[in-house]
PDB file of C-alpha atoms in Angstrom:
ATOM      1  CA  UNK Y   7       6.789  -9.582 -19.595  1.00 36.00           C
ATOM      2  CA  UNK Y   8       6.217 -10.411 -15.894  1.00 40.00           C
ATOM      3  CA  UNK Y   9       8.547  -9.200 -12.892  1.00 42.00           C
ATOM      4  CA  UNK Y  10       9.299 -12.877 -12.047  1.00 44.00           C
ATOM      5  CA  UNK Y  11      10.719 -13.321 -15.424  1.00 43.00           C
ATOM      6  CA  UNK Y  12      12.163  -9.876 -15.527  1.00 44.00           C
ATOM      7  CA  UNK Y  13      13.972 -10.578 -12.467  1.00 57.00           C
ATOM      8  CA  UNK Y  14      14.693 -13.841 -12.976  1.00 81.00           C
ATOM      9  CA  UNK Y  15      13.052 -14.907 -10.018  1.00 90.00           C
ATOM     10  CA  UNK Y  16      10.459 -17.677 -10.088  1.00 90.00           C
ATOM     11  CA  UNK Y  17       8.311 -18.197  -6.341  1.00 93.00           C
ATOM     12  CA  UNK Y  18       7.274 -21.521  -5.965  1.00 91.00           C
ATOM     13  CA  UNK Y  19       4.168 -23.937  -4.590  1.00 92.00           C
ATOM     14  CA  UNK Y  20       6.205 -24.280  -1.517  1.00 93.00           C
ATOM     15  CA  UNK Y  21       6.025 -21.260   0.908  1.00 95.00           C
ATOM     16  CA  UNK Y  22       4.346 -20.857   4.755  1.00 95.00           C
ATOM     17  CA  UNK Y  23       4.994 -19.549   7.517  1.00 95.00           C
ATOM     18  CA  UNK Y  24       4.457 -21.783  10.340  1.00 94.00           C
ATOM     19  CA  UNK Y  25       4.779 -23.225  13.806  1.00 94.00           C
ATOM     20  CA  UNK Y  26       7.017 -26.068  13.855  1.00 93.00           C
ATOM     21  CA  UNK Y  27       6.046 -29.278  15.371  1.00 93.00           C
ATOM     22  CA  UNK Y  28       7.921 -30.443  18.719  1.00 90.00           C
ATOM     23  CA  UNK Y  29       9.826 -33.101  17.152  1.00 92.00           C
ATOM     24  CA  UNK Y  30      10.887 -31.163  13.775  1.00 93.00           C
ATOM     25  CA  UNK Y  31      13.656 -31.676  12.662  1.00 89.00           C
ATOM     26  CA  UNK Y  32      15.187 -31.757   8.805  1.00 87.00           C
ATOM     27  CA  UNK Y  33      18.369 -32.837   7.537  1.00 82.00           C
ATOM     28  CA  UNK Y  34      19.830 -32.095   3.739  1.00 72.00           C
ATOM     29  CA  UNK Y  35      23.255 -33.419   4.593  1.00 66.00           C
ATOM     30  CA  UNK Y  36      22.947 -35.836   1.840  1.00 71.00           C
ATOM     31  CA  UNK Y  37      20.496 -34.465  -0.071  1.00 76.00           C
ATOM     32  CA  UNK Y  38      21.344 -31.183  -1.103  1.00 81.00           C
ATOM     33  CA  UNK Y  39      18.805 -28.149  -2.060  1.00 83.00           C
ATOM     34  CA  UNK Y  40      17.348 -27.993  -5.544  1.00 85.00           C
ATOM     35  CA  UNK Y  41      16.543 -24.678  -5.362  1.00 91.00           C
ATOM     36  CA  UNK Y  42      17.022 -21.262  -3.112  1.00 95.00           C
ATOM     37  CA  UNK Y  43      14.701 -21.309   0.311  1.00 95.00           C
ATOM     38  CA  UNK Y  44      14.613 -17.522   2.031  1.00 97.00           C
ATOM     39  CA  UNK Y  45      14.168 -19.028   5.558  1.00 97.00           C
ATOM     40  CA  UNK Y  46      12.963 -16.302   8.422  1.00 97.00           C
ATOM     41  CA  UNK Y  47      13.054 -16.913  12.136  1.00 96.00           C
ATOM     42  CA  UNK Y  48       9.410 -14.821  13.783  1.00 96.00           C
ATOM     43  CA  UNK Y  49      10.593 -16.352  17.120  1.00 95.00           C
ATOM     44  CA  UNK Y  50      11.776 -19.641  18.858  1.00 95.00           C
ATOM     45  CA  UNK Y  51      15.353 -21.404  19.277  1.00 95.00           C
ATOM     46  CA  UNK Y  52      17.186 -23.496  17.770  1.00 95.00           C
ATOM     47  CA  UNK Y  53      20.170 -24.812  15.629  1.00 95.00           C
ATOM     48  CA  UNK Y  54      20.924 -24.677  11.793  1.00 95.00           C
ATOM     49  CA  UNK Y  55      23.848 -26.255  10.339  1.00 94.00           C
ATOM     50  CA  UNK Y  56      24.590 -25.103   6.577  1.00 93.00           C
ATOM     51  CA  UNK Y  57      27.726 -26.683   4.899  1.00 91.00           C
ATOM     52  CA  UNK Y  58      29.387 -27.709   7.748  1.00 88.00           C
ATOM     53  CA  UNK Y  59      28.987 -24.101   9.975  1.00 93.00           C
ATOM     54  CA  UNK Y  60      26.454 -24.570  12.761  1.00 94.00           C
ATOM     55  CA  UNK Y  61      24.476 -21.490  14.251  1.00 96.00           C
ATOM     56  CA  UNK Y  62      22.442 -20.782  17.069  1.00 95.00           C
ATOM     57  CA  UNK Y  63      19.068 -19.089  15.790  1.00 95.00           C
ATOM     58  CA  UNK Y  64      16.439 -17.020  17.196  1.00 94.00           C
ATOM     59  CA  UNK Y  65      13.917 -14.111  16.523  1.00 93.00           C
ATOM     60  CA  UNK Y  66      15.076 -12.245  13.386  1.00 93.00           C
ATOM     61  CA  UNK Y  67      17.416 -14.700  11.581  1.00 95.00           C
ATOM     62  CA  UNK Y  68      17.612 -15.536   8.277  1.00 96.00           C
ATOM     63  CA  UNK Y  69      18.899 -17.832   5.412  1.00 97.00           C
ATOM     64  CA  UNK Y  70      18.989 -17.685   1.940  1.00 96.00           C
ATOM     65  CA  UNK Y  71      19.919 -21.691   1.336  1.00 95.00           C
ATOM     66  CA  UNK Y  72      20.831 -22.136  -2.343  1.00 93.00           C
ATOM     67  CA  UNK Y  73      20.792 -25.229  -5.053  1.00 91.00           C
ATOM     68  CA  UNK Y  74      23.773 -27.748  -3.902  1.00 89.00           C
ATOM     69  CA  UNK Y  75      23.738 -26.523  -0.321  1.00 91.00           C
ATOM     70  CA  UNK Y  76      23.799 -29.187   2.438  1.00 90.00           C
ATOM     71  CA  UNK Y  77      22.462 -28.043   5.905  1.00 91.00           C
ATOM     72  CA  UNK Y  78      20.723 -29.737   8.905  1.00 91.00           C
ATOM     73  CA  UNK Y  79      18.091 -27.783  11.414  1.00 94.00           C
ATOM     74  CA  UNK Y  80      16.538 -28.600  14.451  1.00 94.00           C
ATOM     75  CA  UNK Y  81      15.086 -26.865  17.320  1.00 95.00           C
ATOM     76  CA  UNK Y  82      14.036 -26.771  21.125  1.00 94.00           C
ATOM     77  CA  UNK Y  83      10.342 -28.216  21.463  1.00 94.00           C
ATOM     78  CA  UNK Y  84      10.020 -26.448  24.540  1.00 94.00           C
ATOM     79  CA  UNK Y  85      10.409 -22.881  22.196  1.00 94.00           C
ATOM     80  CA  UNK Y  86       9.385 -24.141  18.869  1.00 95.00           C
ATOM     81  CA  UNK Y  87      10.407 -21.946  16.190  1.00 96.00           C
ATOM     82  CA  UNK Y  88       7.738 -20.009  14.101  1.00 96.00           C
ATOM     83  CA  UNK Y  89       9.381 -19.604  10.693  1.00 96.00           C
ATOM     84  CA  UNK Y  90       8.014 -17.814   7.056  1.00 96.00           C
ATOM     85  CA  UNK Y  91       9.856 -20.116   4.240  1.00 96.00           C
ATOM     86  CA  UNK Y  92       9.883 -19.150   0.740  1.00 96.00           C
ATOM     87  CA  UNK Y  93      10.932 -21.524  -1.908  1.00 95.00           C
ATOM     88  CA  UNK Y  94      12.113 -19.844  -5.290  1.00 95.00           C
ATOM     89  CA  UNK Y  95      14.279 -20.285  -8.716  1.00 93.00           C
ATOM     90  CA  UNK Y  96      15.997 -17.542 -10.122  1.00 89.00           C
ATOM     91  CA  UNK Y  97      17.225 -17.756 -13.932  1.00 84.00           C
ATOM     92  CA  UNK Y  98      19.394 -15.522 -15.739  1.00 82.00           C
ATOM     93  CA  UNK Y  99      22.764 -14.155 -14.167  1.00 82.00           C
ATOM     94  CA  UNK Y 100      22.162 -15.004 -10.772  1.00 84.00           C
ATOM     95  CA  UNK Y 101      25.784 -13.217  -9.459  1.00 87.00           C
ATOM     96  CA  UNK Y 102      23.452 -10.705  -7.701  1.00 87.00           C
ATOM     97  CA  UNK Y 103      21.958 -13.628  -5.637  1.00 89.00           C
ATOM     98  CA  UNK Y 104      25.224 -15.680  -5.300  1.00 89.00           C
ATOM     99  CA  UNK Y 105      26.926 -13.105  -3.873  1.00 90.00           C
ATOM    100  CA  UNK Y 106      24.533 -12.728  -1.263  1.00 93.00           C
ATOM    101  CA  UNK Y 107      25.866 -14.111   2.817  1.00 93.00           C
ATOM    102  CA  UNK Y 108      24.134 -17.295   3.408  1.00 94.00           C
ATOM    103  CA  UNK Y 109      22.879 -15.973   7.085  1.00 95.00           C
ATOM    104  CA  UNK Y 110      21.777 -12.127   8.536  1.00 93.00           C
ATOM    105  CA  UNK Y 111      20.258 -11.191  11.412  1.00 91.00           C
ATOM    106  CA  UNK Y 112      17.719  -8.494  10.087  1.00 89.00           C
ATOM    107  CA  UNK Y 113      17.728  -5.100  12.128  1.00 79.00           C
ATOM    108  CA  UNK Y 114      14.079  -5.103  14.154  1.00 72.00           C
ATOM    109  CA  UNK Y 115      13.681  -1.565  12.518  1.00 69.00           C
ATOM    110  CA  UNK Y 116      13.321  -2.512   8.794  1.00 77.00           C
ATOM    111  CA  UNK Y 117      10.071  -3.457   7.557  1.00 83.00           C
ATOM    112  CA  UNK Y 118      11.049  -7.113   6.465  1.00 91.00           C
ATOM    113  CA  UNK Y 119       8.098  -8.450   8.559  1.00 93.00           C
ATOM    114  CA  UNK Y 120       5.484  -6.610   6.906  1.00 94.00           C
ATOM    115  CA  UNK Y 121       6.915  -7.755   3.167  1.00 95.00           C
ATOM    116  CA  UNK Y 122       6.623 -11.336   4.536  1.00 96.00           C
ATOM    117  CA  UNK Y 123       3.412 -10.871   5.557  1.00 96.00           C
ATOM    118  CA  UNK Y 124       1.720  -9.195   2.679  1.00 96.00           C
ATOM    119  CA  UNK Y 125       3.695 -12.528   0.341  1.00 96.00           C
ATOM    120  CA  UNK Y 126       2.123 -15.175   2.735  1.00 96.00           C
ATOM    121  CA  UNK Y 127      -1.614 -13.348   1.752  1.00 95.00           C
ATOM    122  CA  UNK Y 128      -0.823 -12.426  -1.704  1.00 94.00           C
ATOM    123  CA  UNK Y 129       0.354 -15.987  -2.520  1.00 94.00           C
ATOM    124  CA  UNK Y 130      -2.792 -17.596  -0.658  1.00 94.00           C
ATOM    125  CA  UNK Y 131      -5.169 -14.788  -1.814  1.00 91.00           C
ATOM    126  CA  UNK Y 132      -4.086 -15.340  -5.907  1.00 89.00           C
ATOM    127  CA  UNK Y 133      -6.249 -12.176  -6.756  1.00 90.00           C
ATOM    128  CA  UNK Y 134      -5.077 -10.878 -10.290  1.00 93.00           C
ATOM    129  CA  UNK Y 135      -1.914  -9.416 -10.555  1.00 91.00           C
ATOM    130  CA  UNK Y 136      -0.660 -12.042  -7.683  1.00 91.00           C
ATOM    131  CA  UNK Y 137       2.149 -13.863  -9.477  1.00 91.00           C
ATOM    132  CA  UNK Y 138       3.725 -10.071 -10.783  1.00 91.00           C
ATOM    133  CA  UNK Y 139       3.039  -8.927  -6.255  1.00 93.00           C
ATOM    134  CA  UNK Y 140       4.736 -12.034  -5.373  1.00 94.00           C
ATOM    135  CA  UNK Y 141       7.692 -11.422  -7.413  1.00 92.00           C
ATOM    136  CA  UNK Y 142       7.740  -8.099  -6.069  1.00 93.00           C
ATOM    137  CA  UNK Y 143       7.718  -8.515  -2.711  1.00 95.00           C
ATOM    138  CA  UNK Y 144      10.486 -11.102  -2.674  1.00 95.00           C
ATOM    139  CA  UNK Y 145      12.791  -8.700  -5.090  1.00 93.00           C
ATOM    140  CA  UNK Y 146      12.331  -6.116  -1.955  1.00 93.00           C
ATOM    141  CA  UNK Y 147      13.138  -9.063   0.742  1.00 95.00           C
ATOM    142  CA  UNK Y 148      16.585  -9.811  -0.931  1.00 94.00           C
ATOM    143  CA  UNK Y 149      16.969  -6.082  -0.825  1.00 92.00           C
ATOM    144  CA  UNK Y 150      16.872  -5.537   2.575  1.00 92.00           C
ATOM    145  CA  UNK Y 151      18.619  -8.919   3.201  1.00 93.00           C
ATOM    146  CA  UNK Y 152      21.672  -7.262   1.336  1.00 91.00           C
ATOM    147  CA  UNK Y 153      21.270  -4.275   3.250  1.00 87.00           C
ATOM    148  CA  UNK Y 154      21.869  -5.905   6.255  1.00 83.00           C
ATOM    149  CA  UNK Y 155      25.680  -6.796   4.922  1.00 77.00           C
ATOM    150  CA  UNK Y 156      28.053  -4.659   7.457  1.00 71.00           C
ATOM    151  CA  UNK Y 157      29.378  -2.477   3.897  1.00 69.00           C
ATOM    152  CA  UNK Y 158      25.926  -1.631   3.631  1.00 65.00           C
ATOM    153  CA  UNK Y 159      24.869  -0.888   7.179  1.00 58.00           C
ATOM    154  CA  UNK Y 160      26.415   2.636   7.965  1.00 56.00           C
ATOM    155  CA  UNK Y 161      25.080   3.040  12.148  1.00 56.00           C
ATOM    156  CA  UNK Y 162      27.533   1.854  14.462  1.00 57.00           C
ATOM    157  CA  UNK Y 163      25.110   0.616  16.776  1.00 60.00           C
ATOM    158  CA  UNK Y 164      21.419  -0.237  17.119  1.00 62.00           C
ATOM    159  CA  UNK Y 165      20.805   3.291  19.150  1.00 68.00           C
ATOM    160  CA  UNK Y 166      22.356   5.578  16.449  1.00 73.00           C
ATOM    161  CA  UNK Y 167      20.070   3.743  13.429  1.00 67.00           C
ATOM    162  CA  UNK Y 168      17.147   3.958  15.633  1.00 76.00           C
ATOM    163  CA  UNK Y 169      17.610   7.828  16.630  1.00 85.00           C
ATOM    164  CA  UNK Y 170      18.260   8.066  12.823  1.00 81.00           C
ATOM    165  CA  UNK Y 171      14.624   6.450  12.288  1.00 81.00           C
ATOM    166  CA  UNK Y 172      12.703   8.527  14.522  1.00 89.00           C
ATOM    167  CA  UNK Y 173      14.549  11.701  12.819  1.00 91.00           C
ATOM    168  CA  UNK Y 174      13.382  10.141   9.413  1.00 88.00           C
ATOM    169  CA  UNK Y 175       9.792   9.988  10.931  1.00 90.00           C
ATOM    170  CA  UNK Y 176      10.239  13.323  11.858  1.00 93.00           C
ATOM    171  CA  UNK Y 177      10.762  14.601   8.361  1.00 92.00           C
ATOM    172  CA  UNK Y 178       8.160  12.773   6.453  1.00 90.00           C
ATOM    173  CA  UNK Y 179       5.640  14.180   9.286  1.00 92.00           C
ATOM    174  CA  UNK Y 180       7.405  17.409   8.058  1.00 93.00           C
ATOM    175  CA  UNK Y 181       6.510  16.770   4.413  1.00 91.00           C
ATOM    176  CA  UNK Y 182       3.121  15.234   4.927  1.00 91.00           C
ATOM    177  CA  UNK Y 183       2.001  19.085   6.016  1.00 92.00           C
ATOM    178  CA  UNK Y 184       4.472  21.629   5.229  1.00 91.00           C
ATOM    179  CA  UNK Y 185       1.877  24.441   5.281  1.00 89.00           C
ATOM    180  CA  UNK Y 186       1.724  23.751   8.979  1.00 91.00           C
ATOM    181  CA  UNK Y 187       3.546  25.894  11.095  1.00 91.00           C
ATOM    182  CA  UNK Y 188       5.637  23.278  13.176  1.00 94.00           C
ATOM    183  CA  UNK Y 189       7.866  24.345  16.075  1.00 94.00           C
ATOM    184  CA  UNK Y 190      10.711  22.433  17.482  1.00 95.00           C
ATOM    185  CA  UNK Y 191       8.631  22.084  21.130  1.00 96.00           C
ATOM    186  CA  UNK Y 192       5.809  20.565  19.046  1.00 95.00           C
ATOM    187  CA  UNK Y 193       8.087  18.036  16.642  1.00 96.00           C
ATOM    188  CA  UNK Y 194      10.323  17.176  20.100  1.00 95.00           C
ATOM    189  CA  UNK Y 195       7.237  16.513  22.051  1.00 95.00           C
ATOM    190  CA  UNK Y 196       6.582  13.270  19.491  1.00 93.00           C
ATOM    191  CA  UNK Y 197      10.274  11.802  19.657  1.00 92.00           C
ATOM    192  CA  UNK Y 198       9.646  12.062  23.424  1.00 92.00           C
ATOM    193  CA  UNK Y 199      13.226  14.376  23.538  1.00 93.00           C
ATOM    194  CA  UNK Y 200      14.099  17.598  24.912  1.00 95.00           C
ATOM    195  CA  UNK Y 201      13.952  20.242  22.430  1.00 94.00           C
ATOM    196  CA  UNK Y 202      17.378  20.825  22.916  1.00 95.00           C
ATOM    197  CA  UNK Y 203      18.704  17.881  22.383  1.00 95.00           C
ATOM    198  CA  UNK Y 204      15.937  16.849  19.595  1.00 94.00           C
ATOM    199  CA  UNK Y 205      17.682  19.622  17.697  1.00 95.00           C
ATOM    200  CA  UNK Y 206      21.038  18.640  17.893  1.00 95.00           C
ATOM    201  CA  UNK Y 207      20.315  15.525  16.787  1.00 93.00           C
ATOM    202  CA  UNK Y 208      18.244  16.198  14.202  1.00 94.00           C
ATOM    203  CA  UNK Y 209      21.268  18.172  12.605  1.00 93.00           C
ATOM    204  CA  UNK Y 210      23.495  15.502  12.877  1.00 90.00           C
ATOM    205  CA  UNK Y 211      21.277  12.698  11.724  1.00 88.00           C
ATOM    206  CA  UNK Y 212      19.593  14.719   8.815  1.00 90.00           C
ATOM    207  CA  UNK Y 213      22.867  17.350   8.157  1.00 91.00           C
ATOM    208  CA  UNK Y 214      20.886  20.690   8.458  1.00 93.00           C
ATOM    209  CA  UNK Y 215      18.992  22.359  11.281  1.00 95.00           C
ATOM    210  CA  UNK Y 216      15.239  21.538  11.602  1.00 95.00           C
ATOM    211  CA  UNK Y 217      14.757  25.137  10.885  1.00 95.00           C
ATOM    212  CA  UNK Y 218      16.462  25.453   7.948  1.00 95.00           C
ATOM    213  CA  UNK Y 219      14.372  21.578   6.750  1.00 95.00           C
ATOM    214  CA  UNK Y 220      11.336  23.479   7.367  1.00 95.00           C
ATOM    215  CA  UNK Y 221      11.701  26.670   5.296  1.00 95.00           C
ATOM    216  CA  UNK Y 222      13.244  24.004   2.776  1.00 94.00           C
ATOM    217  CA  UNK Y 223      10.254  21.798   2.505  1.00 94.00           C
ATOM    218  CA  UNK Y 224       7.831  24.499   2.390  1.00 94.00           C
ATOM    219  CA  UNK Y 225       9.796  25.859  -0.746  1.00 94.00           C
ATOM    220  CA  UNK Y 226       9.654  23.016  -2.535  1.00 93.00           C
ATOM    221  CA  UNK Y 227       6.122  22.865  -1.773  1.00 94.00           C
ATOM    222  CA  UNK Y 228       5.521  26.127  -3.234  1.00 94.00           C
ATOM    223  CA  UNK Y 229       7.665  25.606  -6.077  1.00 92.00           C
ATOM    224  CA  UNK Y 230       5.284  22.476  -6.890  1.00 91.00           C
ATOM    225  CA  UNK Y 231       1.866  24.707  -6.526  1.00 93.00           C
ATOM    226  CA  UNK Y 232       3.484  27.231  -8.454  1.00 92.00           C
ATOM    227  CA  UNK Y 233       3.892  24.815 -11.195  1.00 89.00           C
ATOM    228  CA  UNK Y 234       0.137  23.922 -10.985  1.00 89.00           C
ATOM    229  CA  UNK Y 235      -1.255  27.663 -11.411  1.00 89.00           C
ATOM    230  CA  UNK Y 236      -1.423  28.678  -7.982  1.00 91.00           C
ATOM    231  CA  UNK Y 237      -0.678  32.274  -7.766  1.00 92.00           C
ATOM    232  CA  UNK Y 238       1.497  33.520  -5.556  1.00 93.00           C
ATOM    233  CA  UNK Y 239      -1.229  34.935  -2.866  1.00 93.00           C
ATOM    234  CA  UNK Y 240      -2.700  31.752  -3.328  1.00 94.00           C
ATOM    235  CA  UNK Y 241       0.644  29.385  -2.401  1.00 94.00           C
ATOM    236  CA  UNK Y 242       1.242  32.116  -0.021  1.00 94.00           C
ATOM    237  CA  UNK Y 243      -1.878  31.360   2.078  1.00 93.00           C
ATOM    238  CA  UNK Y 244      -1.724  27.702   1.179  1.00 92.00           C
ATOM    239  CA  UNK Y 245       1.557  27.598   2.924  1.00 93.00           C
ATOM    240  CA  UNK Y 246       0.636  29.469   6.317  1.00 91.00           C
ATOM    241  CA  UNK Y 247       2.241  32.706   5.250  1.00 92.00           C
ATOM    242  CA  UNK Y 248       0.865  35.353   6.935  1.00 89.00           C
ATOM    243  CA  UNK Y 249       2.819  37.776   4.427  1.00 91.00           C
ATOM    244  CA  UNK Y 250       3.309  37.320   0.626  1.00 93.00           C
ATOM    245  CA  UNK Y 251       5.910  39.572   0.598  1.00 93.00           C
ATOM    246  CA  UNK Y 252       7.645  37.931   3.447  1.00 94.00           C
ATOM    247  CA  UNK Y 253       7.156  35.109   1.379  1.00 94.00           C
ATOM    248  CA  UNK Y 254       8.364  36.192  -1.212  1.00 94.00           C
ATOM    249  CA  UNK Y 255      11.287  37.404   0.220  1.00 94.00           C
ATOM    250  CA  UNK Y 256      11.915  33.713   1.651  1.00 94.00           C
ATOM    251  CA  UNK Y 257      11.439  31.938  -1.776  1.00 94.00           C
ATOM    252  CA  UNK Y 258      14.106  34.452  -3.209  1.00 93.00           C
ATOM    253  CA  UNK Y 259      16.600  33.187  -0.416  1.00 93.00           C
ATOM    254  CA  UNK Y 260      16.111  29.901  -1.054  1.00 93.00           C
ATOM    255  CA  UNK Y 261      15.857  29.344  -4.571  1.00 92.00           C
ATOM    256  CA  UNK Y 262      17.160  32.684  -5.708  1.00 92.00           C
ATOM    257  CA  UNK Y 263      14.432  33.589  -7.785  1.00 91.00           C
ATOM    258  CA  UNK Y 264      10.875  35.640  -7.471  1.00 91.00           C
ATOM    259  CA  UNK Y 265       8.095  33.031  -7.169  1.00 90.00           C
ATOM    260  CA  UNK Y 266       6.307  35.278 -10.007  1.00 87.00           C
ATOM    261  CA  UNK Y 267       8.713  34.620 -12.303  1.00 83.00           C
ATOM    262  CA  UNK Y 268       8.585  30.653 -11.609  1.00 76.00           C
ATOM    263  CA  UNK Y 269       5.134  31.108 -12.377  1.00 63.00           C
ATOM    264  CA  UNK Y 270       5.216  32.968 -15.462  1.00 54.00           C
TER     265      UNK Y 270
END
């Protein structure tokens, strides 16, 4: 069975993203969709009406237009809008979808550009797997256009989700090499912060101290090369420990166990 008819949801012939022309313009007022249209604003101004609520539209809007809906657009030629449009049908219970706002602004950090993109090439590309990638990609799009419901967004401001970002960044940089031997001077340097103050707000963003995330990560590490037949000099030194019995020692803290006995 294929994701699109696992999901329920069925891309079309009719998707592009594309420059509109100066005098573009589209009404529906009278002639209602006949199917859903994810609609994404790159950049530009202008003016959507959908069922009788108008809004003002720029860089990062979206709308997820649905069968019966009645909506007018239009724009100023003098900033056309550049817009991705993604015509789908969904089948099956489609409460999930219903239930979905009918206009977000998407927060500049997700990644909803880059799943737009990669649908625009898979869709033109058609290399094998394509119609199973399309599907895909536009399951993860309504994803993160949920997301972007105010239950669902949990930063009071843009500043606080960004600082929480560059923390995230911090710790899969963390994760990508925990047998380095990272200091805070070294992982403050790349968030461009004090190390004071890249401390204290690691802790709050992440709820531990960088410390403490370090030795953490490196255990689990071990724990994982354990389970592969490393020996314990051998995870030791694969892990930057200059001592296996202060390694040892460590492990036992944190997991409250000897790493010989995971082993055995």
């Amino acid at each position: 069975m294929s994701l699109s008819t696992s999901w329920g949801l069925v891309p079309s012939e009719q998707f592009g993203k594309v420059i509109c022309e100066p005098n573009w313009r589209w009404s529906r007022e009278h002639d209602p969709f006949d199917d859903f249209d994810f609609w994404y604003v790159w950049s530009g101004e202008g003016e959507v009406t959908l069922n009788s609520n108008r809004y003002e539209i720029g860089q990062g809007d979206c709308f997820l237009f649905r069968p019966e809906d009645f909506a007018s657009a239009k724009h100023n030629p003098a900033r056309p809008l550049t817009v991705t449009f993604i015509h789908f049908d969904a089948t099956g219970d489609l409460s999930w979808i219903l239930s979905l706002p009918p206009y977000i602004r998407f927060n500049p950090a997700d990644a909803h550009e880059i799943y737009l993109q990669r649908f625009i090439q898979v869709r033109l590309n058609q290399a094998f797997g394509h119609e199973d990638e399309a599907a895909l990609l536009l399951h993860l799009l309504l994803v993160l256009y949920e997301r972007q419901k105010p239950e669902h967004f949990p930063y009071k401001d843009q500043t606080q989700h960004s600082m929480n970002k560059i923390m995230m960044d911090i710790a899969a940089h963390i994760l990508q090499d925990p047998g380095h031997q990272h200091t805070i001077e070294e992982l403050a340097k790349l968030t461009h912060l004090s190390p004071r103050y890249f401390s204290l707000k690691f802790k709050e963003q992440m709820g531990q101290t960088i410390e403490s995330f370090i030795i953490e990560k490196r255990i689990e590490r071990a724990k994982y090369l354990l389970t592969l037949g490393m020996n314990v000099g051998e995870v030791a030194e694969a892990l930057g420990y200059r001592s296996i019995y202060f390694f040892s020692r460590q492990f036992k803290k944190v997991t409250g166990m000897n790493p010989s006995k995971l082993r055995s």
